[in-house]
Short mmCIF file of C-alpha atoms and ligand atoms in Angstrom, two decimals:
data_model
loop_
_atom_site.label_atom_id
_atom_site.label_comp_id
_atom_site.label_asym_id
_atom_site.label_seq_id
_atom_site.Cartn_x
_atom_site.Cartn_y
_atom_site.Cartn_z
CA MET A 1 29.17 157.84 16.54
CA SER A 2 25.89 157.95 14.63
CA THR A 3 23.18 159.83 16.50
CA THR A 4 20.13 160.11 14.24
CA PHE A 5 17.93 157.16 13.33
CA ASP A 6 18.56 157.45 9.57
CA ASP A 7 22.30 157.56 10.04
CA ILE A 8 22.30 154.65 12.49
CA GLN A 9 20.16 152.52 10.16
CA ALA A 10 22.23 153.32 7.06
CA ARG A 11 25.52 152.45 8.74
CA GLU A 12 24.13 149.20 10.16
CA GLN A 13 22.85 148.13 6.78
CA GLN A 14 26.32 148.59 5.41
CA PHE A 15 28.38 146.96 8.15
CA VAL A 16 26.28 144.72 10.39
CA LEU A 17 25.40 141.15 9.41
CA GLN A 18 21.69 141.26 8.66
CA THR A 19 20.46 138.54 11.01
CA TYR A 20 17.86 140.73 12.73
CA ARG A 21 14.67 142.35 11.50
CA ARG A 22 14.75 145.50 13.63
CA GLN A 23 11.86 147.86 14.31
CA PRO A 24 12.36 151.42 13.01
CA VAL A 25 13.47 153.08 16.22
CA ALA A 26 16.83 153.69 17.92
CA PHE A 27 17.05 154.04 21.69
CA VAL A 28 19.70 156.17 23.27
CA LYS A 29 18.71 156.45 26.94
CA GLY A 30 16.65 154.72 29.61
CA SER A 31 15.25 155.37 33.05
CA GLY A 32 13.22 152.87 35.10
CA SER A 33 10.52 151.37 32.86
CA ARG A 34 11.05 154.01 30.14
CA LEU A 35 13.26 154.17 27.06
CA PHE A 36 14.01 157.31 25.04
CA ASP A 37 14.65 157.36 21.30
CA ASP A 38 17.07 159.57 19.36
CA THR A 39 14.44 162.34 19.15
CA GLY A 40 13.82 162.30 22.92
CA ARG A 41 10.45 160.53 22.71
CA ALA A 42 9.66 158.33 25.75
CA TYR A 43 8.33 154.76 25.51
CA LEU A 44 6.99 152.51 28.22
CA ASP A 45 9.19 149.43 27.97
CA PHE A 46 7.27 146.16 28.34
CA VAL A 47 9.98 144.23 26.53
CA SER A 48 12.92 145.14 28.81
CA GLY A 49 15.45 143.88 26.30
CA ILE A 50 13.56 140.54 26.13
CA GLY A 51 13.32 140.00 29.86
CA VAL A 52 16.77 141.34 30.68
CA ALA A 53 16.48 144.81 32.26
CA SER A 54 15.20 143.30 35.49
CA LEU A 55 15.95 146.40 37.59
CA GLY A 56 14.72 148.76 34.88
CA HIS A 57 17.02 151.08 32.96
CA ALA A 58 19.83 153.10 34.54
CA HIS A 59 19.05 151.76 38.01
CA PRO A 60 21.10 154.03 40.33
CA GLY A 61 22.37 151.25 42.63
CA LEU A 62 23.36 148.92 39.80
CA THR A 63 24.92 151.82 37.90
CA ALA A 64 27.03 152.73 40.93
CA ALA A 65 28.12 149.11 41.46
CA ILE A 66 29.10 148.68 37.80
CA ALA A 67 30.87 152.05 37.66
CA ASP A 68 32.80 151.26 40.81
CA GLN A 69 33.80 147.86 39.43
CA ALA A 70 34.79 149.31 36.07
CA ALA A 71 37.03 151.80 37.83
CA THR A 72 38.58 149.03 39.95
CA LEU A 73 39.00 145.86 37.86
CA LEU A 74 36.90 144.38 35.03
CA HIS A 75 38.44 141.07 34.11
CA THR A 76 41.21 138.70 35.08
CA SER A 77 40.01 135.34 33.60
CA ASN A 78 39.31 132.06 35.33
CA LEU A 79 43.01 131.44 35.84
CA TYR A 80 42.71 133.34 39.13
CA PHE A 81 40.34 133.93 42.01
CA HIS A 82 38.39 137.15 42.52
CA PRO A 83 36.01 138.17 45.31
CA PHE A 84 32.63 138.14 43.51
CA GLN A 85 32.02 134.70 41.91
CA ALA A 86 31.37 132.98 45.23
CA ASP A 87 29.11 135.89 46.34
CA ALA A 88 26.85 135.52 43.32
CA ALA A 89 27.04 131.69 43.37
CA ALA A 90 26.10 131.49 47.06
CA ARG A 91 23.03 133.65 46.40
CA LEU A 92 22.04 131.47 43.43
CA ALA A 93 22.45 128.33 45.57
CA ALA A 94 20.27 129.78 48.32
CA LEU A 95 17.56 130.70 45.80
CA SER A 96 17.58 127.48 43.77
CA GLY A 97 18.70 124.75 46.18
CA LEU A 98 21.32 123.73 43.59
CA GLN A 99 24.70 123.95 45.22
CA ARG A 100 27.09 124.75 42.35
CA THR A 101 27.27 127.45 39.69
CA PHE A 102 29.20 127.57 36.43
CA PHE A 103 29.24 131.13 35.10
CA CYS A 104 28.95 131.90 31.42
CA ASN A 105 27.78 134.82 29.29
CA SER A 106 24.26 134.08 28.08
CA GLY A 107 21.24 131.83 28.45
CA THR A 108 22.30 129.80 25.44
CA GLU A 109 25.66 129.13 27.00
CA ALA A 110 23.97 128.08 30.24
CA ASN A 111 21.93 125.48 28.35
CA GLU A 112 24.97 124.42 26.37
CA ALA A 113 26.90 123.86 29.61
CA ASN A 114 24.07 121.90 31.21
CA LEU A 115 23.63 119.71 28.13
CA LYS A 116 27.33 118.90 28.32
CA PHE A 117 27.29 118.33 32.07
CA ALA A 118 24.39 115.88 31.70
CA ARG A 119 26.42 113.76 29.30
CA ARG A 120 29.47 114.09 31.50
CA TYR A 121 27.49 112.74 34.47
CA TRP A 122 26.60 109.52 32.66
CA HIS A 123 30.07 109.21 31.15
CA THR A 124 31.62 109.42 34.61
CA LEU A 125 29.17 106.79 35.89
CA GLY A 126 30.15 104.48 33.05
CA ALA A 127 26.79 104.69 31.24
CA LYS A 128 28.38 106.07 28.08
CA GLU A 129 25.36 105.19 25.95
CA ARG A 130 23.19 107.74 27.81
CA VAL A 131 23.73 110.64 25.40
CA GLY A 132 20.23 111.48 24.13
CA TYR A 133 18.00 114.39 25.05
CA VAL A 134 14.25 114.77 25.27
CA ALA A 135 12.92 118.28 24.66
CA VAL A 136 9.46 119.83 24.49
CA GLU A 137 7.51 121.09 21.48
CA ASN A 138 7.47 124.90 21.21
CA SER A 139 10.58 125.21 23.35
CA PHE A 140 13.47 127.59 22.71
CA ALA A 141 16.93 127.00 24.16
CA GLY A 142 19.25 129.13 22.02
CA ARG A 143 21.13 129.20 18.70
CA THR A 144 24.44 127.42 19.26
CA MET A 145 24.61 123.89 17.91
CA GLY A 146 23.75 122.13 21.19
CA ALA A 147 21.07 124.56 22.35
CA LEU A 148 19.65 124.73 18.81
CA SER A 149 19.38 120.95 18.75
CA VAL A 150 16.86 121.06 21.63
CA THR A 151 15.02 124.11 20.20
CA TRP A 152 11.77 123.07 18.63
CA ASP A 153 10.99 125.49 15.77
CA PRO A 154 12.17 123.85 12.53
CA HIS A 155 12.73 127.33 10.99
CA TYR A 156 15.62 127.80 13.40
CA ARG A 157 16.97 124.26 13.08
CA ASP A 158 16.55 123.10 9.51
CA PRO A 159 19.17 125.27 7.73
CA PHE A 160 21.81 123.97 10.13
CA GLN A 161 21.23 120.22 10.07
CA PRO A 162 22.74 117.87 11.05
CA LEU A 163 22.60 119.02 14.65
CA ILE A 164 23.52 117.27 17.90
CA GLY A 165 21.50 114.13 18.50
CA PRO A 166 19.66 112.10 19.32
CA VAL A 167 16.92 114.52 20.39
CA THR A 168 13.23 113.64 20.66
CA PHE A 169 10.59 116.36 20.94
CA VAL A 170 7.50 115.50 22.95
CA ASP A 171 4.03 117.00 23.00
CA PRO A 172 3.14 118.22 26.52
CA GLU A 173 -0.55 117.76 25.74
CA ARG A 174 0.24 114.03 25.46
CA PRO A 175 2.42 113.02 28.43
CA GLU A 176 2.58 109.48 27.07
CA THR A 177 4.93 110.83 24.35
CA LEU A 178 7.38 111.73 27.12
CA VAL A 179 7.14 108.33 28.72
CA ALA A 180 7.81 106.68 25.34
CA ALA A 181 10.69 109.02 24.47
CA VAL A 182 12.75 108.52 27.62
CA THR A 183 14.83 105.37 27.27
CA ASP A 184 17.95 103.88 28.81
CA LYS A 185 19.89 105.96 26.27
CA THR A 186 18.52 109.30 27.47
CA ALA A 187 20.88 111.61 29.34
CA ALA A 188 18.42 114.39 30.17
CA VAL A 189 15.02 115.92 29.70
CA ILE A 190 15.22 119.67 29.07
CA ALA A 191 12.14 121.84 29.58
CA GLU A 192 11.18 125.46 30.11
CA PRO A 193 8.74 125.59 33.06
CA ILE A 194 6.78 128.16 31.00
CA ARG A 195 7.65 128.28 27.32
CA GLY A 196 8.51 131.91 26.65
CA GLU A 197 9.45 132.26 22.98
CA GLY A 198 6.91 129.54 22.24
CA GLY A 199 4.09 131.92 23.25
CA ILE A 200 4.03 132.08 27.09
CA ARG A 201 2.61 128.57 27.16
CA MET A 202 2.08 126.83 30.48
CA LEU A 203 2.74 123.10 30.84
CA PRO A 204 -0.35 120.99 31.53
CA ASP A 205 -0.46 119.49 35.06
CA ARG A 206 -0.36 115.94 33.73
CA PHE A 207 2.85 116.69 31.83
CA VAL A 208 4.40 118.37 34.87
CA GLN A 209 3.68 115.22 36.86
CA ALA A 210 4.94 112.97 34.06
CA VAL A 211 8.30 114.79 34.03
CA LYS A 212 8.61 114.18 37.76
CA ASP A 213 7.64 110.51 37.49
CA VAL A 214 9.76 109.69 34.45
CA CYS A 215 12.88 111.31 35.88
CA ALA A 216 12.36 109.58 39.23
CA THR A 217 11.81 106.11 37.78
CA THR A 218 14.53 106.17 35.10
CA GLY A 219 17.14 108.36 36.81
CA THR A 220 17.09 110.66 33.79
CA LEU A 221 18.43 114.09 34.63
CA LEU A 222 16.20 117.15 34.37
CA ILE A 223 17.41 120.47 32.99
CA ALA A 224 15.03 123.30 33.86
CA ASP A 225 15.62 126.07 31.31
CA GLU A 226 14.79 129.08 33.50
CA VAL A 227 16.52 131.62 31.26
CA GLN A 228 13.25 133.52 30.80
CA THR A 229 11.16 132.30 33.77
CA GLY A 230 13.87 132.39 36.43
CA LEU A 231 15.03 134.91 39.00
CA GLY A 232 11.74 136.41 40.05
CA ARG A 233 10.01 137.07 36.75
CA THR A 234 7.10 134.77 37.60
CA GLY A 235 6.88 135.89 41.23
CA HIS A 236 8.78 132.76 42.27
CA PRO A 237 12.56 132.58 42.52
CA PHE A 238 12.28 129.85 39.86
CA TYR A 239 9.15 128.47 38.26
CA PHE A 240 10.32 124.84 38.66
CA GLN A 241 9.58 125.41 42.34
CA ALA A 242 5.95 126.22 41.55
CA LEU A 243 5.77 123.01 39.48
CA GLY A 244 7.29 120.88 42.26
CA TRP A 245 10.23 119.73 40.14
CA THR A 246 13.67 118.87 41.54
CA PRO A 247 15.98 119.44 38.57
CA ASP A 248 19.66 118.54 38.61
CA PHE A 249 20.35 121.52 36.35
CA VAL A 250 18.92 125.00 36.04
CA SER A 251 19.91 127.37 33.24
CA VAL A 252 19.72 131.10 33.91
CA GLY A 253 20.59 134.28 32.04
CA LYS A 254 18.59 137.37 31.06
CA ALA A 255 17.56 138.96 34.41
CA LEU A 256 20.74 137.91 36.20
CA GLY A 257 22.88 140.86 35.14
CA SER A 258 20.02 143.27 34.50
CA GLY A 259 21.71 144.20 31.22
CA VAL A 260 25.27 143.12 31.92
CA PRO A 261 25.72 139.91 29.89
CA VAL A 262 25.95 136.98 32.29
CA GLY A 263 24.47 133.49 32.38
CA ALA A 264 24.83 130.60 34.76
CA ALA A 265 24.46 126.83 34.76
CA LEU A 266 23.31 125.71 38.20
CA VAL A 267 24.16 122.12 39.05
CA SER A 268 23.20 119.78 41.90
CA GLU A 269 25.89 118.42 44.15
CA ARG A 270 25.48 114.83 42.93
CA VAL A 271 26.16 115.96 39.35
CA ALA A 272 28.93 118.35 40.43
CA LYS A 273 30.82 115.37 41.85
CA THR A 274 31.08 113.90 38.34
CA ILE A 275 32.55 117.03 36.72
CA ALA A 276 36.32 117.42 36.61
CA ALA A 277 38.63 120.41 36.18
CA GLY A 278 38.93 121.20 32.48
CA ASP A 279 35.53 119.76 31.49
CA HIS A 280 34.18 123.18 30.54
CA GLY A 281 35.33 126.77 30.53
CA SER A 282 34.95 130.32 29.32
CA THR A 283 37.37 133.22 29.09
CA TYR A 284 34.82 135.85 30.08
CA GLY A 285 32.50 133.65 32.17
CA GLY A 286 31.99 135.01 35.66
CA ASN A 287 34.29 138.01 35.36
CA LEU A 288 34.33 140.68 38.03
CA LEU A 289 31.90 143.04 36.29
CA ALA A 290 29.36 140.29 35.52
CA CYS A 291 29.45 138.81 39.02
CA ARG A 292 29.28 142.19 40.71
CA ALA A 293 26.16 143.01 38.67
CA ALA A 294 24.65 139.57 39.33
CA ALA A 295 25.29 139.76 43.07
CA TYR A 296 23.76 143.24 43.15
CA PHE A 297 20.64 142.08 41.30
CA LEU A 298 20.25 138.98 43.49
CA GLU A 299 20.52 141.11 46.62
CA GLN A 300 17.73 143.35 45.34
CA LEU A 301 15.60 140.33 44.50
CA THR A 302 15.83 138.61 47.86
CA ASP A 303 16.92 141.09 50.55
CA LYS A 304 15.42 144.30 49.19
CA GLY A 305 11.89 143.13 48.51
CA LEU A 306 11.91 142.85 44.71
CA LEU A 307 10.42 139.34 44.70
CA ALA A 308 7.54 140.46 46.91
CA HIS A 309 7.07 143.46 44.60
CA VAL A 310 6.72 141.16 41.56
CA GLN A 311 4.13 139.06 43.41
CA SER A 312 2.09 142.13 44.20
CA VAL A 313 2.24 143.87 40.79
CA GLY A 314 1.95 140.48 39.06
CA ALA A 315 -1.42 139.84 40.70
CA HIS A 316 -2.62 143.26 39.56
CA PHE A 317 -1.30 142.59 36.04
CA GLU A 318 -3.24 139.33 35.89
CA ARG A 319 -6.50 140.99 37.00
CA ARG A 320 -6.12 143.77 34.43
CA LEU A 321 -5.38 141.34 31.60
CA ARG A 322 -8.33 139.10 32.51
CA THR A 323 -10.65 142.08 32.24
CA LEU A 324 -9.01 143.13 28.98
CA ALA A 325 -9.57 139.64 27.54
CA LEU A 326 -13.25 139.73 28.51
CA ARG A 327 -13.74 143.09 26.77
CA HIS A 328 -12.23 142.10 23.40
CA PRO A 329 -13.30 139.14 21.28
CA VAL A 330 -9.96 139.33 19.41
CA VAL A 331 -8.26 137.95 22.54
CA VAL A 332 -8.20 134.15 22.72
CA GLU A 333 -6.71 134.05 26.22
CA THR A 334 -4.08 135.56 28.46
CA ARG A 335 -1.42 133.41 30.09
CA GLY A 336 1.58 133.64 32.34
CA ALA A 337 2.67 134.41 35.87
CA GLY A 338 4.12 137.41 37.70
CA VAL A 339 5.38 139.89 35.13
CA MET A 340 5.72 137.32 32.35
CA ARG A 341 2.49 137.60 30.39
CA GLY A 342 1.18 136.68 26.98
CA ILE A 343 -2.01 137.72 25.21
CA GLU A 344 -2.94 135.22 22.51
CA LEU A 345 -4.94 136.85 19.70
CA LYS A 346 -7.05 135.47 16.90
CA ILE A 347 -4.86 137.47 14.51
CA ASP A 348 -1.15 137.97 13.82
CA ALA A 349 0.18 140.22 16.59
CA THR A 350 2.48 142.28 14.33
CA ALA A 351 0.02 145.15 13.85
CA VAL A 352 -0.66 145.37 17.58
CA VAL A 353 3.06 145.62 18.29
CA GLU A 354 3.38 148.43 15.74
CA HIS A 355 0.35 150.33 17.00
CA ALA A 356 1.57 149.98 20.57
CA ARG A 357 4.93 151.48 19.62
CA GLU A 358 3.19 154.38 17.88
CA HIS A 359 1.32 154.93 21.16
CA GLY A 360 4.57 154.87 23.14
CA LEU A 361 4.39 151.27 24.42
CA LEU A 362 6.94 148.59 23.61
CA VAL A 363 5.67 145.01 23.52
CA ASN A 364 6.76 142.16 21.30
CA ARG A 365 5.24 139.43 19.23
CA THR A 366 6.07 135.81 19.75
CA ALA A 367 4.65 132.62 18.26
CA THR A 368 2.92 134.79 15.60
CA ARG A 369 -0.33 135.53 17.46
CA VAL A 370 0.93 136.27 20.96
CA VAL A 371 1.64 139.73 22.36
CA ARG A 372 4.34 139.19 24.96
CA LEU A 373 4.70 141.49 27.96
CA LEU A 374 7.96 141.36 29.92
CA PRO A 375 8.32 144.64 31.82
CA PRO A 376 11.19 145.20 34.25
CA LEU A 377 10.64 143.43 37.60
CA THR A 378 10.56 146.91 39.13
CA VAL A 379 7.51 147.95 37.08
CA GLU A 380 4.91 149.95 39.00
CA THR A 381 1.17 149.30 39.16
CA ALA A 382 0.45 152.61 37.43
CA GLU A 383 2.75 151.65 34.55
CA ILE A 384 0.92 148.33 34.18
CA ASP A 385 -2.35 150.29 34.07
CA ASP A 386 -0.94 152.62 31.39
CA ALA A 387 0.22 149.69 29.27
CA VAL A 388 -3.06 147.79 29.55
CA ASP A 389 -5.01 150.99 28.77
CA ILE A 390 -2.98 151.46 25.58
CA LEU A 391 -3.64 147.86 24.52
CA ASP A 392 -7.33 148.30 25.39
CA GLY A 393 -7.50 151.28 23.03
CA ILE A 394 -5.70 149.38 20.26
CA PHE A 395 -7.97 146.33 20.53
CA ALA A 396 -11.03 148.62 20.54
CA SER A 397 -9.82 150.31 17.34
CA LEU A 398 -9.43 147.04 15.40
CA PRO A 399 -12.03 146.61 12.67
CA ALA A 400 -15.22 145.04 14.10
CA GLU A 401 -14.90 141.90 11.97
CA VAL A 402 -11.44 141.11 13.40
CA GLY A 403 -11.70 138.37 15.99
CA ALA A 404 -15.48 138.41 15.96
N1 PLP B 501 16.35 129.69 26.92
C1 PLP B 501 15.22 130.39 26.97
C2 PLP B 501 14.03 129.82 27.68
C3 PLP B 501 15.14 131.65 26.38
O1 PLP B 501 14.00 132.34 26.42
C4 PLP B 501 16.29 132.16 25.72
C5 PLP B 501 16.24 133.46 25.04
O2 PLP B 501 15.21 134.00 24.71
C6 PLP B 501 17.44 131.39 25.71
C7 PLP B 501 17.44 130.16 26.32
C8 PLP B 501 18.68 131.90 25.05
O3 PLP B 501 19.24 132.92 25.83
P1 PLP B 501 20.26 133.97 25.21
O4 PLP B 501 19.57 134.65 24.10
O5 PLP B 501 20.63 134.84 26.37
O6 PLP B 501 21.46 133.21 24.77
#
């Protein structure tokens, strides 16, 4: 195995398909909110594997659960029962109010499943013309053909046309575009309650209300893509609850396994009744390791006080970022909820991400000018202070003309 950065990079360049533009660092170890590179240098991790390491790195309880499961039984397939799927599904039902879970392996797959289930619902009801989707500008749903079709950014979509259709993208600043887009041929509206990849963008109240009204009056199904916002990250179990939506589908991933790949499509009972055996499937989906990790994470979230912890540190995070924004003219605004935060700048955020890394803080850039902060849900107040202090220093060191 390669152990130094140069060796790792050289071997990747030779053998790994070059679909990613990686930053020049290789991590070999983690602990809590910290990552360690191949030289032993520590970094404060406010990316958490893009919102995945919900319990932080090398969490002792999760590690023990995974190790125990690995030593017992990893995988048997969905041909047979095992003890952990219902455990994790029951916890998801209690958190979301949606009764049924289909387990898969990623957020993309969760969206893919829900897009399929929405069509299946109408097909079962005999409304076979209801096959269209309405999606939101600046949304991101994944890279498979279905999920990509409802992803907004044309850079992701255009090289792969034709995609699945019909899909109409609507502008949340103009709710009337939603009303016009939903027709008697629409199967579902899909929306992220806060658009994550799109720049931690909140939905305007009028659009939130329009989604509710349109779905209620037309019967159109609502898919809440909670892959990034769900499972405590915003301080709510799911952010659709804060918006007052009642979706028939919720897509989850990222935080669910805290690093063990697992996703889930949550489905209401009225839709579940229209799905038949054989309609969808996955070899790996919901295997013992994934469900054991998911059940462990969900127990921490609800029974062990993690949700309350996010609410408390999230409020502190918000206060610190508000003050930061007031101090630096380069900041346009800060947005988000809980420990899902974005700082929109007047400039491209690339340099800030690089400077932060040099100062031992990992953050990432999204939507060009937004610094995105997604620490583990277990992040401590003092770590938030350290991260904001580093950003404060970086913004202060930018040339005076920047953002003036
Ligand atoms: N949906 C949303 C809202 C996301 O943020 C992402 C990933 O960033 C996805 C779907 C895709 O999830 P994954 O990369 O786990 O397939």
